[in-house]
PDB file of C-alpha atoms in Angstrom:
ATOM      1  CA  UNK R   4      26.984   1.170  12.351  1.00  0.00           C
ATOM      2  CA  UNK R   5      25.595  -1.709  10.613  1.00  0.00           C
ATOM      3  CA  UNK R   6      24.174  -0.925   7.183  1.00  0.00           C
ATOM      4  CA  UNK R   7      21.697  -3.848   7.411  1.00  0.00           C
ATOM      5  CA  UNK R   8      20.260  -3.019  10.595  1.00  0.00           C
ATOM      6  CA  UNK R   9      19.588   0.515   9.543  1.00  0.00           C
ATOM      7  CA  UNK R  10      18.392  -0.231   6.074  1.00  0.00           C
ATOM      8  CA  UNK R  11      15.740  -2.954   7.664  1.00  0.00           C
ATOM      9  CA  UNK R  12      14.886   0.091  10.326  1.00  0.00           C
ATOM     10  CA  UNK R  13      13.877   2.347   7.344  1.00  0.00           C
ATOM     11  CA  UNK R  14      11.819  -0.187   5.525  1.00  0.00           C
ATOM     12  CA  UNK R  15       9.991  -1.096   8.484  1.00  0.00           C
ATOM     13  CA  UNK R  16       8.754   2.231   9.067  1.00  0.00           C
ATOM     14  CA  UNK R  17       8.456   3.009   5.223  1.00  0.00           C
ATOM     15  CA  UNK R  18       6.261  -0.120   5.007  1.00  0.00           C
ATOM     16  CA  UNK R  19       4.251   0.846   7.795  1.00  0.00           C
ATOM     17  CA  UNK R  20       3.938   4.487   6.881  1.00  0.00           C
ATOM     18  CA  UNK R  21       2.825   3.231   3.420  1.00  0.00           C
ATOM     19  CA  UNK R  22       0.464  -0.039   4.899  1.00  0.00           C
ATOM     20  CA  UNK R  23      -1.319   3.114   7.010  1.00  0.00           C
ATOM     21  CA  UNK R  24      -2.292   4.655   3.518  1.00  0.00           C
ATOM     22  CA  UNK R  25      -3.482   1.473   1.706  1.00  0.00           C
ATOM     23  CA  UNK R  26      -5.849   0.784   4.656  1.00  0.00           C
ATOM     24  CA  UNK R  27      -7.285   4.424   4.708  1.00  0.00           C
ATOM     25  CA  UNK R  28      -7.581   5.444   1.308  1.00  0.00           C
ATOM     26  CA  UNK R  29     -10.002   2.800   0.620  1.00  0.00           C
ATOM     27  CA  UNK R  30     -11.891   4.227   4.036  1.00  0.00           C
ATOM     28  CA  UNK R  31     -12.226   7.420   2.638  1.00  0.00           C
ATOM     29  CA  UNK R  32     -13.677   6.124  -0.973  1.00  0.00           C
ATOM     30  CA  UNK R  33     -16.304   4.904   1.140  1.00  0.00           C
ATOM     31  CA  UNK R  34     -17.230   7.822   2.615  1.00  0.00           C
ATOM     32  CA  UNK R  35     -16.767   9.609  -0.555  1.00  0.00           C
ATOM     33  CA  UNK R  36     -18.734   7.175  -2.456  1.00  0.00           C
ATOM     34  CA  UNK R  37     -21.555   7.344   0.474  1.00  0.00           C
ATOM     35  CA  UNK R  38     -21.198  11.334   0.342  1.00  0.00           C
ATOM     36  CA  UNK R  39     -24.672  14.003  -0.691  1.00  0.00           C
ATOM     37  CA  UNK R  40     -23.095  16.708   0.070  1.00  0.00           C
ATOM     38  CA  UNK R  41     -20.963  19.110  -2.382  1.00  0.00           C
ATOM     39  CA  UNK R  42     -18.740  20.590  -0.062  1.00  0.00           C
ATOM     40  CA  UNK R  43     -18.436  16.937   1.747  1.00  0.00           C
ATOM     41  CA  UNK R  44     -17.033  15.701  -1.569  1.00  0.00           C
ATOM     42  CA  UNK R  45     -14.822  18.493  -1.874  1.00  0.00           C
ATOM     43  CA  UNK R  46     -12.890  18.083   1.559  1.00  0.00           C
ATOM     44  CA  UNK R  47     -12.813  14.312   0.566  1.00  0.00           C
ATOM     45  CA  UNK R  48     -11.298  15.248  -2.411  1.00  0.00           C
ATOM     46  CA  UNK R  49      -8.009  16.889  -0.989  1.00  0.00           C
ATOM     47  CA  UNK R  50      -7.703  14.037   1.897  1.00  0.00           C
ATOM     48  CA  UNK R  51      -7.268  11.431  -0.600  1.00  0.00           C
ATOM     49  CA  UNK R  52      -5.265  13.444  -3.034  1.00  0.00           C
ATOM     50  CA  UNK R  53      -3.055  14.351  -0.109  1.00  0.00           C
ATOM     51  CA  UNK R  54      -2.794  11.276   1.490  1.00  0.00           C
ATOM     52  CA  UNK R  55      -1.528   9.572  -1.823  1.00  0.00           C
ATOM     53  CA  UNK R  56       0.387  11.403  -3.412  1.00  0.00           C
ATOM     54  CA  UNK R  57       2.274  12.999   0.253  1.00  0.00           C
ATOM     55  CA  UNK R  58       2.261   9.826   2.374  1.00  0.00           C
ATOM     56  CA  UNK R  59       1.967   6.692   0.457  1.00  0.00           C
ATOM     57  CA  UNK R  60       3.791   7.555  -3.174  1.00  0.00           C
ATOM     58  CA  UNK R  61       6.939   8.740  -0.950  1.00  0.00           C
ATOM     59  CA  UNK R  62       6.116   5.911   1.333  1.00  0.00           C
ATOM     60  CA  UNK R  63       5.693   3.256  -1.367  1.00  0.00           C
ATOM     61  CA  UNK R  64       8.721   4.304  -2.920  1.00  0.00           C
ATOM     62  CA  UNK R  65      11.267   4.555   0.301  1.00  0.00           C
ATOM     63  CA  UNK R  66       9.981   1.007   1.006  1.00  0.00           C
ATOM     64  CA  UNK R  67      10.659  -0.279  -2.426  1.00  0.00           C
ATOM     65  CA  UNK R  68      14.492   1.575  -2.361  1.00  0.00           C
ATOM     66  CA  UNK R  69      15.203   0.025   1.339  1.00  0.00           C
ATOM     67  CA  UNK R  70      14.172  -3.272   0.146  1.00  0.00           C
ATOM     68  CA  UNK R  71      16.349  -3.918  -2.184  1.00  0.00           C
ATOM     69  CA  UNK R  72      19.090  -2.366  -0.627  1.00  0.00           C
ATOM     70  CA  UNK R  73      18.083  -4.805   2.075  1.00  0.00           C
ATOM     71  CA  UNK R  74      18.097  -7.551  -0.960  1.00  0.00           C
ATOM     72  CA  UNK R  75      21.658  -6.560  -2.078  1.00  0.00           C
ATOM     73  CA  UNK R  76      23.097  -6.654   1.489  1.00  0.00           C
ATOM     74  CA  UNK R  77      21.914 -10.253   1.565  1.00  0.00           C
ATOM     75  CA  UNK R  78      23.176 -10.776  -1.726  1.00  0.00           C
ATOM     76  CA  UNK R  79      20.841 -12.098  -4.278  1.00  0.00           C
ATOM     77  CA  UNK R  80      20.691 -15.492  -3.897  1.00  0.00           C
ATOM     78  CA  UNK R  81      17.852 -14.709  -1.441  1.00  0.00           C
ATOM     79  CA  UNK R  82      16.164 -14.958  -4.273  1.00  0.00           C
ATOM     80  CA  UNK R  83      16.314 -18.966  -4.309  1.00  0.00           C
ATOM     81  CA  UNK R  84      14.634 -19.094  -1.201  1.00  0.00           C
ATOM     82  CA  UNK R  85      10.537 -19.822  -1.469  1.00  0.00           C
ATOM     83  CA  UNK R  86       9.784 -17.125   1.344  1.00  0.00           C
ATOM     84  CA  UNK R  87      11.386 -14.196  -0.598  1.00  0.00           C
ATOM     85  CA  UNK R  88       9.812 -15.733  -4.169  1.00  0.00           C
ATOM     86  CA  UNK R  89       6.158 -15.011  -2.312  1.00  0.00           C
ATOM     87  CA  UNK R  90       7.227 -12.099  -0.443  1.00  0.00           C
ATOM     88  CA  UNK R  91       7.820 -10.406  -3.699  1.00  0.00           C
ATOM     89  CA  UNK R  92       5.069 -11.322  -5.642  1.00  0.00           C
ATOM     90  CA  UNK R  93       2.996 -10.248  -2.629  1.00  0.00           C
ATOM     91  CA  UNK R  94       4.791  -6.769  -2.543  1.00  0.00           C
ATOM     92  CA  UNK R  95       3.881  -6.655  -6.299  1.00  0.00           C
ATOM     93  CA  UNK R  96       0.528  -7.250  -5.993  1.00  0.00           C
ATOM     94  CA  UNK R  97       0.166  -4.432  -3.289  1.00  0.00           C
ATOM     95  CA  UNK R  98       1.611  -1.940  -5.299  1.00  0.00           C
ATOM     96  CA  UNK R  99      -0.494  -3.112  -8.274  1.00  0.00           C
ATOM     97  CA  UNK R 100      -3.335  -2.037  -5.735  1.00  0.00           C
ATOM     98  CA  UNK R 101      -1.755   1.072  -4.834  1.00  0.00           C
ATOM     99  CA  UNK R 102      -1.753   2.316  -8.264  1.00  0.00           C
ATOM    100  CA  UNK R 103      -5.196   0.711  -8.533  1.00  0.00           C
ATOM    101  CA  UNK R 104      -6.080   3.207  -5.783  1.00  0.00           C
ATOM    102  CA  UNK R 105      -4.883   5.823  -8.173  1.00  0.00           C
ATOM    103  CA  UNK R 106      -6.942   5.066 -10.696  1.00  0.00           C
ATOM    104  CA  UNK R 107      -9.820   5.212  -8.257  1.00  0.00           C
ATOM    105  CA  UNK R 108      -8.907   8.337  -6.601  1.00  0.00           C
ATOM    106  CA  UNK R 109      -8.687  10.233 -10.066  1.00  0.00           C
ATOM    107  CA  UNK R 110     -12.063   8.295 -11.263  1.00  0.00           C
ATOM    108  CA  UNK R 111     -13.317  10.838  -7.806  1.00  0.00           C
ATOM    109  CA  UNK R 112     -11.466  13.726  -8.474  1.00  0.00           C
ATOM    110  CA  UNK R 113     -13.235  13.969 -12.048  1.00  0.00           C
ATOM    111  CA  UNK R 114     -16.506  13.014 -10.580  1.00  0.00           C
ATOM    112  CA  UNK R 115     -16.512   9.496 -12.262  1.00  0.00           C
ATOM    113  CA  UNK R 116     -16.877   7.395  -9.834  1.00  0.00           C
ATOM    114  CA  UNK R 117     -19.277   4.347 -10.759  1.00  0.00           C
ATOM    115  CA  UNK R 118     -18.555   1.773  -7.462  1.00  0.00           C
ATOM    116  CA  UNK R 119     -20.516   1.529  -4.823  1.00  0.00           C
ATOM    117  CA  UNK R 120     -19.393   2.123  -0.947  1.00  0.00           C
ATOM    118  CA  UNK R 121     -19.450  -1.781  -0.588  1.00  0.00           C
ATOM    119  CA  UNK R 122     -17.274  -2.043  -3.310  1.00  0.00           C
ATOM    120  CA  UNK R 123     -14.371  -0.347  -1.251  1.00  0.00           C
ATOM    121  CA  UNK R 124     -15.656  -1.703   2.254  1.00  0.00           C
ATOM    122  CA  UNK R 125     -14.758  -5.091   0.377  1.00  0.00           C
ATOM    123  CA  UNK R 126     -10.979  -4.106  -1.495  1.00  0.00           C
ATOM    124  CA  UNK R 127     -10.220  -2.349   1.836  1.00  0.00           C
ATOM    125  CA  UNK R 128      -9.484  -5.976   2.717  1.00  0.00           C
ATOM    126  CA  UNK R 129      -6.975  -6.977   0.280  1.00  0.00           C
ATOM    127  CA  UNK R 130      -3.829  -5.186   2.003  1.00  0.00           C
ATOM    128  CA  UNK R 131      -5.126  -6.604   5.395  1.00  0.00           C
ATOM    129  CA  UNK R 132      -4.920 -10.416   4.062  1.00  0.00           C
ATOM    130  CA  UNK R 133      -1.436  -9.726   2.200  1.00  0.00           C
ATOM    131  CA  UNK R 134      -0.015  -7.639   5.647  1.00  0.00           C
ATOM    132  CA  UNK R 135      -0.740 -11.007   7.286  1.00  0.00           C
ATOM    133  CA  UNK R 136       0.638 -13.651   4.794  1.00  0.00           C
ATOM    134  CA  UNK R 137       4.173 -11.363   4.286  1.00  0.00           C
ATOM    135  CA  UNK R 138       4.524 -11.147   8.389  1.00  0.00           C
ATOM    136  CA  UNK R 139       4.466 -14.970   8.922  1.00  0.00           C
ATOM    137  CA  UNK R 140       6.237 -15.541   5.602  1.00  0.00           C
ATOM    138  CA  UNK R 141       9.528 -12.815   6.691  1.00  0.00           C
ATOM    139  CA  UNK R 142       9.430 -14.113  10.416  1.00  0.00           C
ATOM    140  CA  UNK R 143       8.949 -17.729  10.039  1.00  0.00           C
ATOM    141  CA  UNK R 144      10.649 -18.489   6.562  1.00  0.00           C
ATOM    142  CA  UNK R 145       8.707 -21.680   6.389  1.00  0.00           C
ATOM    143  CA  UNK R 146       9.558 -22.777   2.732  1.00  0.00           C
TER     144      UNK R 146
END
């Protein structure tokens, strides 16, 4: 079997399991954040909480592992190349937001929450533009 092949496999679906989280969590911050009702709140509460820490922390961090085991099958003088130099600063910006997601989804869980519904209608963007630019970097290695 070819290691390669099966490592790339593996990150593709960690990276989409974990792409599926960073576009929803936001989604449900806005209904949170639009949310009157107590008990609404509540079942909000234990989606988000569920969804990050069950689906994108293991998801996040599967992705992370196959990538580099991708990197050290190519050996590391990928790093030289522009694409890969983008692709991972673009990775590390979307797990800074992940963890920034954290820090929102604990600001709800202890009833601090301070941004509006806008504000995450607007952030829910960021993975979206970054999903985009990382495609046609990997598949077109234009640099």
């Amino acid at each position: 079997m070819n290691l390669y092949l099966l490592f790339k496999s593996l990150h593709l679906i960690a990276i989409i399991s974990w792409m599926a989280g960073l576009l929803y969590l936001p989604r449900i911050f806005v209904y949170h954040a639009e949310a009157s009702h107590e008990s609404q709140k509540e079942m909000l509460k234990i989606m988000e909480k569920k969804l990050y820490n069950y689906i994108m922390m293991p998801a996040m961090f599967v992705s992370w592992v196959f990538g580099i085991l991708l990197i050290q099958n190519l050996g590391f003088s990928v790093f030289t190349e522009t694409w890969m130099q983008i692709k991972i600063i673009l990775v590390t910006a979307l797990t800074y937001y992940h963890f920034l997601l954290g820090k929102y989804l604990s600001e709800f869980a202890t009833n601090n929450n301070y941004k509006s519904s806008k504000f995450y209608r607007i952030i829910n963007e960021i993975p979206t533009i970054i999903l985009i630019v990382v495609v046609f970097v990997v598949v077109f290695k234009p640099l």
